[in-house]
Amino acid sequence: MEYKVEAHRIMSISLGKIYNSRVQRGGIKLHKNLLVSLVLRSARQVYLSDYYGGVCVRSPHAGGVEWGEGDQMDSDGSRSTPDEHGGESALVSDDSVRIPEVSVNGPAAAVEGQDIEDLAPGSDYNCQQSPQEDVGSVKTEGSGSAETGGPGSGSEHCVSRSENSQQGSAEVTATCCTRKRGAERSASAGSPVKRPKATAVPALPPVGGEGEGPEDMDTGNVSSLITIFGSSFSGLLSKEGAQPATDSEDSDSGKICCEQMLPNLNPWSTAIVAF
Amino acid sequence: QAETTPLLPPADIISTVEFNQTGELLATGDKGGRVVIFQREPECNNEPYCQGEYNVYSTFQSHEPEFDYLKSLEIEEKINKIRWLPQQNAAHFLLSTNDKTIKLWKVSERDKRPEGYNLKDEEGRLKDVSTVTSLQVPVLKPMDLMVEVSPRRVFANAHTYHVNSISVNSDCETYMSADDLRINLWHLAITDRSFNIVDIKPANMEELTEVITAAEFHPHHCHLFVYSSSKGTLRLCDMRAAALCDKHAKLFEEPEDPSNRSFFSEIISSISDVKFSHSGRYLLTRDYLTVKVWDLNMENKPMETYQVHDYLRSKLCSLYENDCIFDKFECAWNGSDSVIMTGAYNNFFRMFDRNTKRDVTLEASRESSKPRAVLKPRRVCAGGKRRKDDISVDSLDFTKKILHTAWHPAENIIAIAATNNLYIFQDKVNSEMH
């Protein structure tokens, strides 16, 4: 469908922008990256809404709910064209990447500085509309086709719901998980900060395992991400590889965000051909 | 009709333009960290065209590139904003800021110098004391005018994020600086501390949903200020209510039109600039496609909305790809708050007359702006019948953008920054808008 292709393309472009922002002079621009992440989220929701609307429950991988682990993409034959941005591709986890479950209150969360933080897709964008549902539906599995929203205006919470169900296991049991899908429980109109961002919680199955229940992704443990990526994409990630210890803080936050986000971008693992 | 006087300041891209309170001085900042100040020549009565042209008054390097070793970040020297202080003595003061550091500069003239020192000769070399046989009192002798600029204060280390705005309070003693997440209040004489008055940083950065995009003090009420957000909201805050103004006194927000929803709705609703009217009764905001006038007494929607370049609405995806959608256009009021102005692409800028509801599109370019030339209104054709001289949307040059504009506080003189060129247009007769 057209809009799916469009959404896909927009996601690709957005990832490229986020990646490029890391190497910009002057540090990462929080405002721009926030906006890009919002677009990325919207595009992803549209993309996924249709994606899961048309696809049955995927087994074998834990109800096909893994978040961004490319499991679904395994079963999805389609691969989008490799992205133009080599670097961007490099950042996307391939199917084999598993992010270890670690305490979430990592450095990224604590970073003061040029954080672009939360580039989690699928977050409050739609959660504002249907907060409780998101949370509630999280635990259900695989009813991916359940509520497929169209990409149109009503898609906000429809999409989020389908996403959620797709994520099924991806839930936020993590109290410490910084990525909570779940919305704005305490959204207060007064202060923008008080709206909890409903971020998708990537459920990362244990290495080599099948996606099980909700797992937390350590959004802060960049060094492990780097190690994983580095081993998968040697040479491409010389930059990251060279800075394994520099998680958190600032200029790496862009990297952190990319790497945090990318595993969430389920469809992306096939979209980006690792090389 | 307007007459033009194109000027060509330093080759770097102009990043801010600001008249002082009398309009006598015009300051520009550029990406290279330089500030160039223009001064209006006094009008000569004999020559009809010698009416207050702006000439370079002073140039200085305000900010240099820096490197934050702790964060391994380079700090750009680009001047983000310049604000003049109200003049209180012979010297002029201005604040200039880059992403992290605000500086107060004193601009003063020297047209006399002391001569006749006892211990120094004319070149400043020390005299042999034994040759001094009598004492004289040094006298001040006239000299060629020299403009001296010196840094008086450096307000540093108060911003973790990029500073986007500074605004001098009407009390002339304090000013505020705003970055993406915080606003700090400073006293002009104190550099080692500032008060944080707005903090929207969430405890968990993952929950970040919006950032501060611009902030300004009310022109008359020293306790009121406004800040705009990336979500298209405006918050009016009263500093008397609490030390930390996280709770707004008023929230200005227009509900989104669902029919316009797209992937990019959020980006285009982000407010790039906010300006109080000179009267203090209204607010002017600029988002990607429109300028809006808000009444301070009406929070639920703007009083007026003007389309700047609605023909771009169908091209948002391309504009996202080439990053143009992130361009931050500024907006300006004229002295009487009856006309508003903002920039666009292709070196076009737009003016909207709030009373007659007429608008005009003008172009700032060397080809069309010879000195004393009259600006010709332009038109962008978005399909449909195309008239001669119309520009089609597809042939707009998106690399030529007018982000920074300024209007003289009292007269119909405007300063337009077109990349690395500064254009100053003066209105000789009442302009006709259509």
mmCIF file of N, CA, C and O in Angstrom, chain A residues 42-73:
data_model
loop_
_atom_site.group_PDB
_atom_site.id
_atom_site.type_symbol
_atom_site.label_atom_id
_atom_site.label_comp_id
_atom_site.label_asym_id
_atom_site.label_seq_id
_atom_site.Cartn_x
_atom_site.Cartn_y
_atom_site.Cartn_z
ATOM 1 N N SER A 42 5.415 8.313 14.261
ATOM 2 C CA SER A 42 4.188 8.329 13.467
ATOM 3 C C SER A 42 4.308 7.387 12.290
ATOM 4 O O SER A 42 3.408 6.606 12.005
ATOM 5 N N ALA A 43 5.410 7.481 11.623
ATOM 6 C CA ALA A 43 5.588 6.651 10.437
ATOM 7 C C ALA A 43 5.591 5.184 10.810
ATOM 8 O O ALA A 43 5.021 4.338 10.125
ATOM 9 N N ARG A 44 6.213 4.931 11.895
ATOM 10 C CA ARG A 44 6.285 3.539 12.332
ATOM 11 C C ARG A 44 4.927 2.996 12.668
ATOM 12 O O ARG A 44 4.592 1.847 12.381
ATOM 13 N N GLN A 45 4.145 3.816 13.298
ATOM 14 C CA GLN A 45 2.815 3.357 13.655
ATOM 15 C C GLN A 45 1.975 3.080 12.429
ATOM 16 O O GLN A 45 1.238 2.104 12.369
ATOM 17 N N VAL A 46 2.104 3.959 11.485
ATOM 18 C CA VAL A 46 1.346 3.739 10.264
ATOM 19 C C VAL A 46 1.835 2.477 9.586
ATOM 20 O O VAL A 46 1.063 1.652 9.119
ATOM 21 N N TYR A 47 3.092 2.359 9.559
ATOM 22 C CA TYR A 47 3.682 1.201 8.902
ATOM 23 C C TYR A 47 3.248 -0.080 9.591
ATOM 24 O O TYR A 47 2.835 -1.054 8.971
ATOM 25 N N LEU A 48 3.328 -0.058 10.888
ATOM 26 C CA LEU A 48 3.001 -1.268 11.624
ATOM 27 C C LEU A 48 1.517 -1.540 11.634
ATOM 28 O O LEU A 48 1.082 -2.681 11.659
ATOM 29 N N SER A 49 0.757 -0.495 11.647
ATOM 30 C CA SER A 49 -0.681 -0.723 11.720
ATOM 31 C C SER A 49 -1.123 -1.524 10.536
ATOM 32 O O SER A 49 -1.911 -2.442 10.632
ATOM 33 N N ASP A 50 -0.582 -1.171 9.431
ATOM 34 C CA ASP A 50 -0.968 -1.917 8.250
ATOM 35 C C ASP A 50 -0.312 -3.287 8.251
ATOM 36 O O ASP A 50 -0.895 -4.284 7.880
ATOM 37 N N TYR A 51 0.892 -3.262 8.687
ATOM 38 C CA TYR A 51 1.676 -4.486 8.680
ATOM 39 C C TYR A 51 0.998 -5.571 9.482
ATOM 40 O O TYR A 51 0.797 -6.694 9.067
ATOM 41 N N TYR A 52 0.616 -5.190 10.670
ATOM 42 C CA TYR A 52 -0.005 -6.200 11.508
ATOM 43 C C TYR A 52 -1.469 -6.378 11.206
ATOM 44 O O TYR A 52 -2.079 -7.352 11.576
ATOM 45 N N GLY A 53 -1.981 -5.413 10.532
ATOM 46 C CA GLY A 53 -3.371 -5.564 10.144
ATOM 47 C C GLY A 53 -3.522 -6.700 9.161
ATOM 48 O O GLY A 53 -4.475 -7.453 9.172
ATOM 49 N N GLY A 54 -2.524 -6.830 8.341
ATOM 50 C CA GLY A 54 -2.671 -7.825 7.303
ATOM 51 C C GLY A 54 -2.009 -9.152 7.605
ATOM 52 O O GLY A 54 -2.078 -10.080 6.838
ATOM 53 N N VAL A 55 -1.397 -9.223 8.701
ATOM 54 C CA VAL A 55 -0.622 -10.437 8.974
ATOM 55 C C VAL A 55 -1.199 -11.166 10.161
ATOM 56 O O VAL A 55 -1.605 -10.567 11.127
ATOM 57 N N CYS A 56 -1.202 -12.426 10.060
ATOM 58 C CA CYS A 56 -1.715 -13.188 11.186
ATOM 59 C C CYS A 56 -0.722 -13.217 12.310
ATOM 60 O O CYS A 56 0.398 -12.790 12.176
ATOM 61 N N VAL A 57 -1.164 -13.772 13.357
ATOM 62 C CA VAL A 57 -0.273 -13.909 14.495
ATOM 63 C C VAL A 57 0.962 -14.645 14.056
ATOM 64 O O VAL A 57 0.905 -15.634 13.362
ATOM 65 N N ARG A 58 2.057 -14.146 14.428
ATOM 66 C CA ARG A 58 3.232 -14.838 14.051
ATOM 67 C C ARG A 58 3.702 -15.668 15.192
ATOM 68 O O ARG A 58 3.930 -15.211 16.250
ATOM 69 N N SER A 59 3.834 -16.778 14.903
ATOM 70 C CA SER A 59 4.519 -17.615 15.861
ATOM 71 C C SER A 59 5.873 -17.701 15.295
ATOM 72 O O SER A 59 6.154 -16.937 14.621
ATOM 73 N N PRO A 60 6.649 -18.368 15.271
ATOM 74 C CA PRO A 60 7.135 -19.149 16.406
ATOM 75 C C PRO A 60 7.795 -18.277 17.452
ATOM 76 O O PRO A 60 8.144 -18.735 18.478
ATOM 77 N N HIS A 61 7.899 -17.033 17.096
ATOM 78 C CA HIS A 61 8.680 -16.268 18.062
ATOM 79 C C HIS A 61 7.795 -15.588 19.075
ATOM 80 O O HIS A 61 7.416 -14.460 18.922
ATOM 81 N N ALA A 62 7.510 -16.309 19.992
ATOM 82 C CA ALA A 62 6.779 -15.791 21.147
ATOM 83 C C ALA A 62 5.615 -14.918 20.756
ATOM 84 O O ALA A 62 5.545 -13.777 21.105
ATOM 85 N N GLY A 63 4.796 -15.417 19.998
ATOM 86 C CA GLY A 63 3.625 -14.640 19.611
ATOM 87 C C GLY A 63 4.047 -13.511 18.716
ATOM 88 O O GLY A 63 3.333 -12.550 18.520
ATOM 89 N N GLY A 64 5.198 -13.649 18.224
ATOM 90 C CA GLY A 64 5.668 -12.645 17.280
ATOM 91 C C GLY A 64 5.684 -11.288 17.886
ATOM 92 O O GLY A 64 5.447 -10.291 17.250
ATOM 93 N N VAL A 65 5.919 -11.309 19.106
ATOM 94 C CA VAL A 65 5.788 -10.020 19.709
ATOM 95 C C VAL A 65 7.056 -9.332 20.017
ATOM 96 O O VAL A 65 7.077 -8.305 20.600
ATOM 97 N N GLU A 66 8.049 -9.933 19.700
ATOM 98 C CA GLU A 66 9.248 -9.281 20.081
ATOM 99 C C GLU A 66 9.373 -7.962 19.518
ATOM 100 O O GLU A 66 9.167 -7.711 18.402
ATOM 101 N N TRP A 67 9.823 -7.213 20.243
ATOM 102 C CA TRP A 67 10.020 -5.883 19.861
ATOM 103 C C TRP A 67 11.273 -5.722 19.107
ATOM 104 O O TRP A 67 12.310 -5.893 19.623
ATOM 105 N N GLY A 68 11.110 -5.386 17.928
ATOM 106 C CA GLY A 68 12.268 -4.947 17.188
ATOM 107 C C GLY A 68 13.358 -5.942 17.093
ATOM 108 O O GLY A 68 14.474 -5.628 16.785
ATOM 109 N N GLU A 69 13.044 -7.134 17.379
ATOM 110 C CA GLU A 69 14.174 -8.006 17.335
ATOM 111 C C GLU A 69 14.287 -8.655 16.020
ATOM 112 O O GLU A 69 15.040 -9.545 15.800
ATOM 113 N N GLY A 70 13.512 -8.200 15.159
ATOM 114 C CA GLY A 70 13.712 -8.762 13.846
ATOM 115 C C GLY A 70 13.141 -10.137 13.738
ATOM 116 O O GLY A 70 13.224 -10.774 12.714
ATOM 117 N N ASP A 71 12.565 -10.576 14.750
ATOM 118 C CA ASP A 71 11.979 -11.906 14.625
ATOM 119 C C ASP A 71 10.876 -11.871 13.601
ATOM 120 O O ASP A 71 10.752 -12.719 12.749
ATOM 121 N N GLN A 72 10.098 -10.858 13.741
ATOM 122 C CA GLN A 72 9.014 -10.788 12.790
ATOM 123 C C GLN A 72 9.537 -10.613 11.404
ATOM 124 O O GLN A 72 8.991 -11.103 10.453
ATOM 125 N N MET A 73 10.537 -9.917 11.336
ATOM 126 C CA MET A 73 11.053 -9.682 10.015
ATOM 127 C C MET A 73 11.571 -10.954 9.430
ATOM 128 O O MET A 73 11.639 -11.118 8.239
#
